[in-house]
Tab-separated table of C-alpha atoms in Angstrom:
chain	number	residue	atom	x	y	z
I	1	ASP	CA	0.889	-3.277	-6.121
I	2	GLN	CA	1.605	-3.056	-2.416
I	3	GLN	CA	5.273	-3.002	-1.505
I	4	VAL	CA	4.613	-3.459	2.217
I	5	LYS	CA	2.083	-6.056	3.257
I	6	GLN	CA	0.550	-6.868	6.599
I	7	ASN	CA	-1.499	-9.927	5.807
I	8	SER	CA	-3.209	-10.269	9.169
I	9	PRO	CA	-5.808	-7.546	9.665
I	10	SER	CA	-6.274	-8.525	13.308
I	11	LEU	CA	-4.650	-10.461	16.136
I	12	SER	CA	-5.959	-11.373	19.575
I	13	VAL	CA	-3.591	-12.285	22.402
I	14	GLN	CA	-3.963	-13.003	26.110
I	15	GLU	CA	-2.387	-10.570	28.550
I	16	GLY	CA	1.107	-11.661	29.530
I	17	ARG	CA	1.659	-13.699	26.399
I	18	ILE	CA	3.742	-12.775	23.367
I	19	SER	CA	2.267	-10.797	20.458
I	20	ILE	CA	3.901	-11.313	17.074
I	21	LEU	CA	3.001	-8.922	14.294
I	22	ASN	CA	4.248	-9.737	10.824
I	23	CYS	CA	5.152	-7.672	7.792
I	24	ASP	CA	6.392	-8.635	4.323
I	25	TYR	CA	7.928	-6.394	1.706
I	26	THR	CA	8.822	-6.704	-1.943
I	27	ASN	CA	11.423	-3.980	-2.562
I	28	SER	CA	14.928	-5.156	-1.726
I	29	MET	CA	16.171	-1.540	-1.808
I	30	PHE	CA	14.368	-0.606	1.403
I	31	ASP	CA	16.982	0.346	3.977
I	32	TYR	CA	14.939	1.235	7.047
I	33	PHE	CA	11.869	-0.344	8.535
I	34	LEU	CA	9.661	1.211	11.164
I	35	TRP	CA	6.704	0.217	13.295
I	36	TYR	CA	3.999	2.647	14.311
I	37	LYS	CA	1.181	2.228	16.800
I	38	LYS	CA	-2.169	3.942	16.441
I	39	TYR	CA	-4.952	4.351	18.972
I	40	PRO	CA	-8.452	5.355	17.816
I	41	ALA	CA	-8.869	9.088	17.223
I	42	GLU	CA	-5.112	9.636	17.462
I	43	GLY	CA	-2.328	9.837	14.911
I	44	PRO	CA	0.224	7.028	14.564
I	45	THR	CA	3.115	7.147	17.026
I	46	PHE	CA	6.582	5.895	16.224
I	47	LEU	CA	7.448	2.728	18.107
I	48	ILE	CA	10.691	1.183	16.909
I	49	SER	CA	12.834	0.983	13.782
I	50	ILE	CA	15.534	-1.198	12.315
I	51	SER	CA	18.190	-0.613	9.708
I	52	SER	CA	18.593	-3.138	6.939
I	53	ILE	CA	22.146	-3.815	8.114
I	54	LYS	CA	20.816	-5.299	11.340
I	55	ASP	CA	18.635	-8.295	12.031
I	56	LYS	CA	17.340	-7.350	15.462
I	57	ASN	CA	16.565	-4.253	17.471
I	58	GLU	CA	15.196	-4.293	20.984
I	59	ASP	CA	13.578	-1.593	23.095
I	60	GLY	CA	12.057	-2.747	26.354
I	61	ARG	CA	9.148	-5.082	25.656
I	62	PHE	CA	9.387	-4.467	21.901
I	63	THR	CA	11.746	-6.310	19.568
I	64	VAL	CA	11.832	-6.090	15.803
I	65	PHE	CA	13.387	-8.881	13.779
I	66	LEU	CA	14.428	-8.514	10.149
I	67	ASN	CA	14.955	-11.408	7.750
I	68	LYS	CA	16.248	-9.838	4.550
I	69	SER	CA	16.466	-13.052	2.589
I	70	ALA	CA	12.776	-13.658	3.221
I	71	LYS	CA	11.907	-9.943	2.955
I	72	HIS	CA	10.087	-10.297	6.229
I	73	LEU	CA	10.060	-8.453	9.508
I	74	SER	CA	8.188	-9.010	12.704
I	75	LEU	CA	7.430	-7.090	15.864
I	76	HIS	CA	7.420	-9.030	19.117
I	77	ILE	CA	5.748	-7.615	22.199
I	78	VAL	CA	6.408	-9.498	25.394
I	79	PRO	CA	4.714	-9.540	27.778
I	80	SER	CA	1.619	-8.130	26.074
I	81	GLN	CA	-0.476	-5.691	28.075
I	82	PRO	CA	-4.072	-4.486	27.540
I	83	GLY	CA	-2.686	-1.004	26.824
I	84	ASP	CA	-0.915	-2.444	23.787
I	85	SER	CA	-4.299	-2.886	22.093
I	86	ALA	CA	-4.041	-0.690	18.996
I	87	VAL	CA	-3.459	-0.825	15.258
I	88	TYR	CA	0.167	-1.483	14.345
I	89	PHE	CA	1.578	-0.250	11.046
I	90	CYS	CA	4.724	-1.487	9.408
I	91	ALA	CA	6.547	1.038	7.196
I	92	ALA	CA	9.629	1.036	5.009
I	93	SER	CA	11.847	3.683	3.478
I	94	GLY	CA	14.642	4.053	0.954
I	95	GLY	CA	13.142	1.959	-1.784
I	96	GLY	CA	14.338	4.267	-4.492
I	97	GLY	CA	11.214	6.296	-4.195
I	98	SER	CA	10.583	9.855	-3.229
I	99	GLN	CA	12.373	11.732	-0.485
I	100	GLY	CA	10.912	11.409	2.955
I	101	ASN	CA	8.443	8.812	1.755
I	102	LEU	CA	7.502	6.011	4.072
I	103	ILE	CA	5.627	3.123	2.459
I	104	PHE	CA	3.056	1.815	4.916
I	105	GLY	CA	1.233	-1.461	5.270
I	106	LYS	CA	-2.517	-1.542	5.940
I	107	GLY	CA	-2.046	-2.278	9.608
I	108	THR	CA	-2.846	-5.076	12.042
I	109	LYS	CA	-5.302	-4.508	14.868
I	110	LEU	CA	-3.973	-6.052	18.065
I	111	SER	CA	-6.347	-6.869	20.906
I	112	VAL	CA	-4.813	-7.892	24.218
I	113	LYS	CA	-7.373	-9.591	26.478
I	114	PRO	CA	-7.042	-9.275	30.269
K	1	GLU	CA	-0.658	16.347	22.918
K	2	THR	CA	1.705	15.002	20.278
K	3	GLY	CA	3.339	18.296	19.351
K	4	VAL	CA	1.615	18.296	15.973
K	5	THR	CA	-1.842	19.839	16.044
K	6	GLN	CA	-4.389	19.468	13.271
K	7	THR	CA	-7.617	21.416	12.875
K	8	PRO	CA	-10.391	20.774	12.405
K	9	ARG	CA	-10.673	17.235	13.764
K	10	HIS	CA	-13.749	16.557	11.668
K	11	LEU	CA	-14.969	18.221	8.490
K	12	VAL	CA	-18.005	17.623	6.317
K	13	MET	CA	-18.037	19.485	3.039
K	14	GLY	CA	-20.018	19.552	-0.157
K	15	MET	CA	-18.422	18.912	-3.518
K	16	THR	CA	-18.587	22.588	-4.460
K	17	ASN	CA	-17.122	23.893	-1.209
K	18	LYS	CA	-13.654	25.245	-0.547
K	19	LYS	CA	-12.091	24.434	2.789
K	20	SER	CA	-8.631	24.259	4.331
K	21	LEU	CA	-6.985	21.857	6.736
K	22	LYS	CA	-4.419	23.277	9.113
K	23	CYS	CA	-1.393	21.674	10.706
K	24	GLU	CA	0.884	23.272	13.278
K	25	GLN	CA	4.020	21.986	14.964
K	26	HIS	CA	6.144	23.564	17.658
K	27	LEU	CA	8.837	20.925	17.698
K	28	GLY	CA	11.367	22.920	15.697
K	29	HIS	CA	11.121	20.410	12.868
K	30	ASN	CA	12.153	21.335	9.339
K	31	ALA	CA	10.164	18.785	7.347
K	32	MET	CA	6.391	18.453	7.190
K	33	TYR	CA	4.156	15.983	5.374
K	34	TRP	CA	0.568	15.359	4.358
K	35	TYR	CA	-0.629	11.756	4.334
K	36	LYS	CA	-4.022	10.350	3.369
K	37	GLN	CA	-5.565	7.253	4.890
K	38	SER	CA	-8.593	5.886	3.071
K	39	ALA	CA	-10.672	3.040	4.434
K	40	LYS	CA	-8.904	-0.311	4.166
K	41	LYS	CA	-5.892	1.247	2.444
K	42	PRO	CA	-2.377	2.040	3.633
K	43	LEU	CA	-1.332	5.568	4.467
K	44	GLU	CA	-0.400	7.337	1.247
K	45	LEU	CA	2.079	10.213	1.054
K	46	MET	CA	0.627	13.295	-0.610
K	47	PHE	CA	3.110	16.130	-0.126
K	48	VAL	CA	6.487	16.722	1.464
K	49	TYR	CA	7.912	20.070	2.513
K	50	SER	CA	11.466	20.636	3.671
K	51	LEU	CA	12.457	24.084	4.941
K	52	GLU	CA	9.212	25.431	3.488
K	53	GLU	CA	10.027	24.164	0.007
K	54	ARG	CA	7.857	21.491	-1.561
K	55	VAL	CA	10.096	18.534	-2.387
K	56	GLU	CA	7.496	15.991	-3.328
K	57	ASN	CA	4.103	15.904	-4.932
K	58	ASN	CA	2.980	12.330	-5.276
K	59	SER	CA	0.703	12.668	-8.300
K	60	VAL	CA	-2.008	14.260	-6.207
K	61	PRO	CA	-4.980	15.794	-8.057
K	62	SER	CA	-4.924	19.564	-8.308
K	63	ARG	CA	-8.083	19.820	-6.211
K	64	PHE	CA	-5.658	19.377	-3.289
K	65	SER	CA	-3.349	22.367	-2.894
K	66	PRO	CA	-0.737	22.508	-0.121
K	67	GLU	CA	0.776	25.615	1.386
K	68	CYS	CA	3.672	25.970	3.811
K	69	PRO	CA	3.980	29.636	4.854
K	70	ASN	CA	6.649	28.883	7.471
K	71	SER	CA	8.332	25.910	9.042
K	72	SER	CA	5.691	25.603	11.775
K	73	HIS	CA	2.557	25.628	9.635
K	74	LEU	CA	1.212	23.519	6.822
K	75	PHE	CA	-2.122	23.852	5.087
K	76	LEU	CA	-4.058	21.682	2.691
K	77	HIS	CA	-6.542	23.666	0.625
K	78	LEU	CA	-9.451	21.675	-0.715
K	79	HIS	CA	-11.795	22.559	-3.563
K	80	THR	CA	-14.318	20.688	-5.687
K	81	LEU	CA	-13.607	17.404	-3.953
K	82	GLN	CA	-15.252	14.102	-4.769
K	83	PRO	CA	-16.930	11.678	-2.343
K	84	GLU	CA	-14.004	9.264	-2.862
K	85	ASP	CA	-11.735	11.905	-1.295
K	86	SER	CA	-13.371	11.182	2.040
K	87	ALA	CA	-10.569	9.942	4.284
K	88	LEU	CA	-8.413	10.670	7.297
K	89	TYR	CA	-5.817	13.316	6.433
K	90	LEU	CA	-2.739	13.159	8.601
K	91	CYS	CA	-0.041	15.752	8.993
K	92	ALA	CA	3.417	14.753	10.218
K	93	SER	CA	6.741	16.396	10.885
K	94	SER	CA	10.342	15.351	11.376
K	95	GLN	CA	13.571	17.119	12.263
K	96	ASP	CA	14.774	16.778	8.690
K	97	LEU	CA	13.923	14.534	5.722
K	98	GLY	CA	16.622	12.069	6.664
K	99	THR	CA	15.606	11.724	10.301
K	100	GLY	CA	12.020	11.265	9.175
K	101	ILE	CA	12.607	8.194	7.100
K	102	ASN	CA	15.039	6.625	9.534
K	103	TYR	CA	13.650	7.477	12.931
K	104	GLY	CA	10.022	8.163	12.312
K	105	TYR	CA	7.699	11.094	12.100
K	106	THR	CA	5.570	12.815	14.681
K	107	PHE	CA	2.001	12.617	13.466
K	108	GLY	CA	-0.968	14.774	14.303
K	109	SER	CA	-4.324	13.239	15.197
K	110	GLY	CA	-5.695	13.851	11.740
K	111	THR	CA	-8.724	15.469	10.160
K	112	ARG	CA	-11.580	13.115	9.340
K	113	LEU	CA	-12.961	14.500	6.077
K	114	THR	CA	-16.325	13.536	4.638
K	115	VAL	CA	-17.302	14.812	1.203
K	116	VAL	CA	-21.023	14.737	0.506
């Protein structure tokens, strides 16, 4: 059973508006959460992370929010730009599993329309 | 260029073939990983190496055989694969195991493998 779930396979947003990408998890032992961005024909690139002891982390246009009671995190991109169009993966670590193991969601494809 | 280079980018192989995927990093990282991404599935960890020692083998079939001759190179040797092994194979590295799970990996662009 999936421990990290991204229930929206795709999202379309107008340029300049906010993009909100959601992620749910089931393992309360996860202690770090990460977001990756992937363009076609390229490997995923690390975007932003958050520790489970925090509820918000911000880096420029990207903000990740963590709601531990709901086992939910979200990535906000504002303002969205056409270059943000990519697949976004949520990942989690520290769930009592193997060393160095990140548990990934299936990804959400974001399309930002000009 | 991400700093992690994978070759080949694309590979088509028969079920009786033997081939190898190569990964190279010049970032001075001590941990390297193989991940598999099948269609419509999340990335799945296959193998973890730290300081050239294998620290994790996630119940991967023996037809996949990793090799880490030094801290800059990682190989995945393939033999007698099945069509369901067709996937994108991604290599990644991190400074150490701890920095990898907390601050992210550097991924290569992957090898798109098709088994016919």
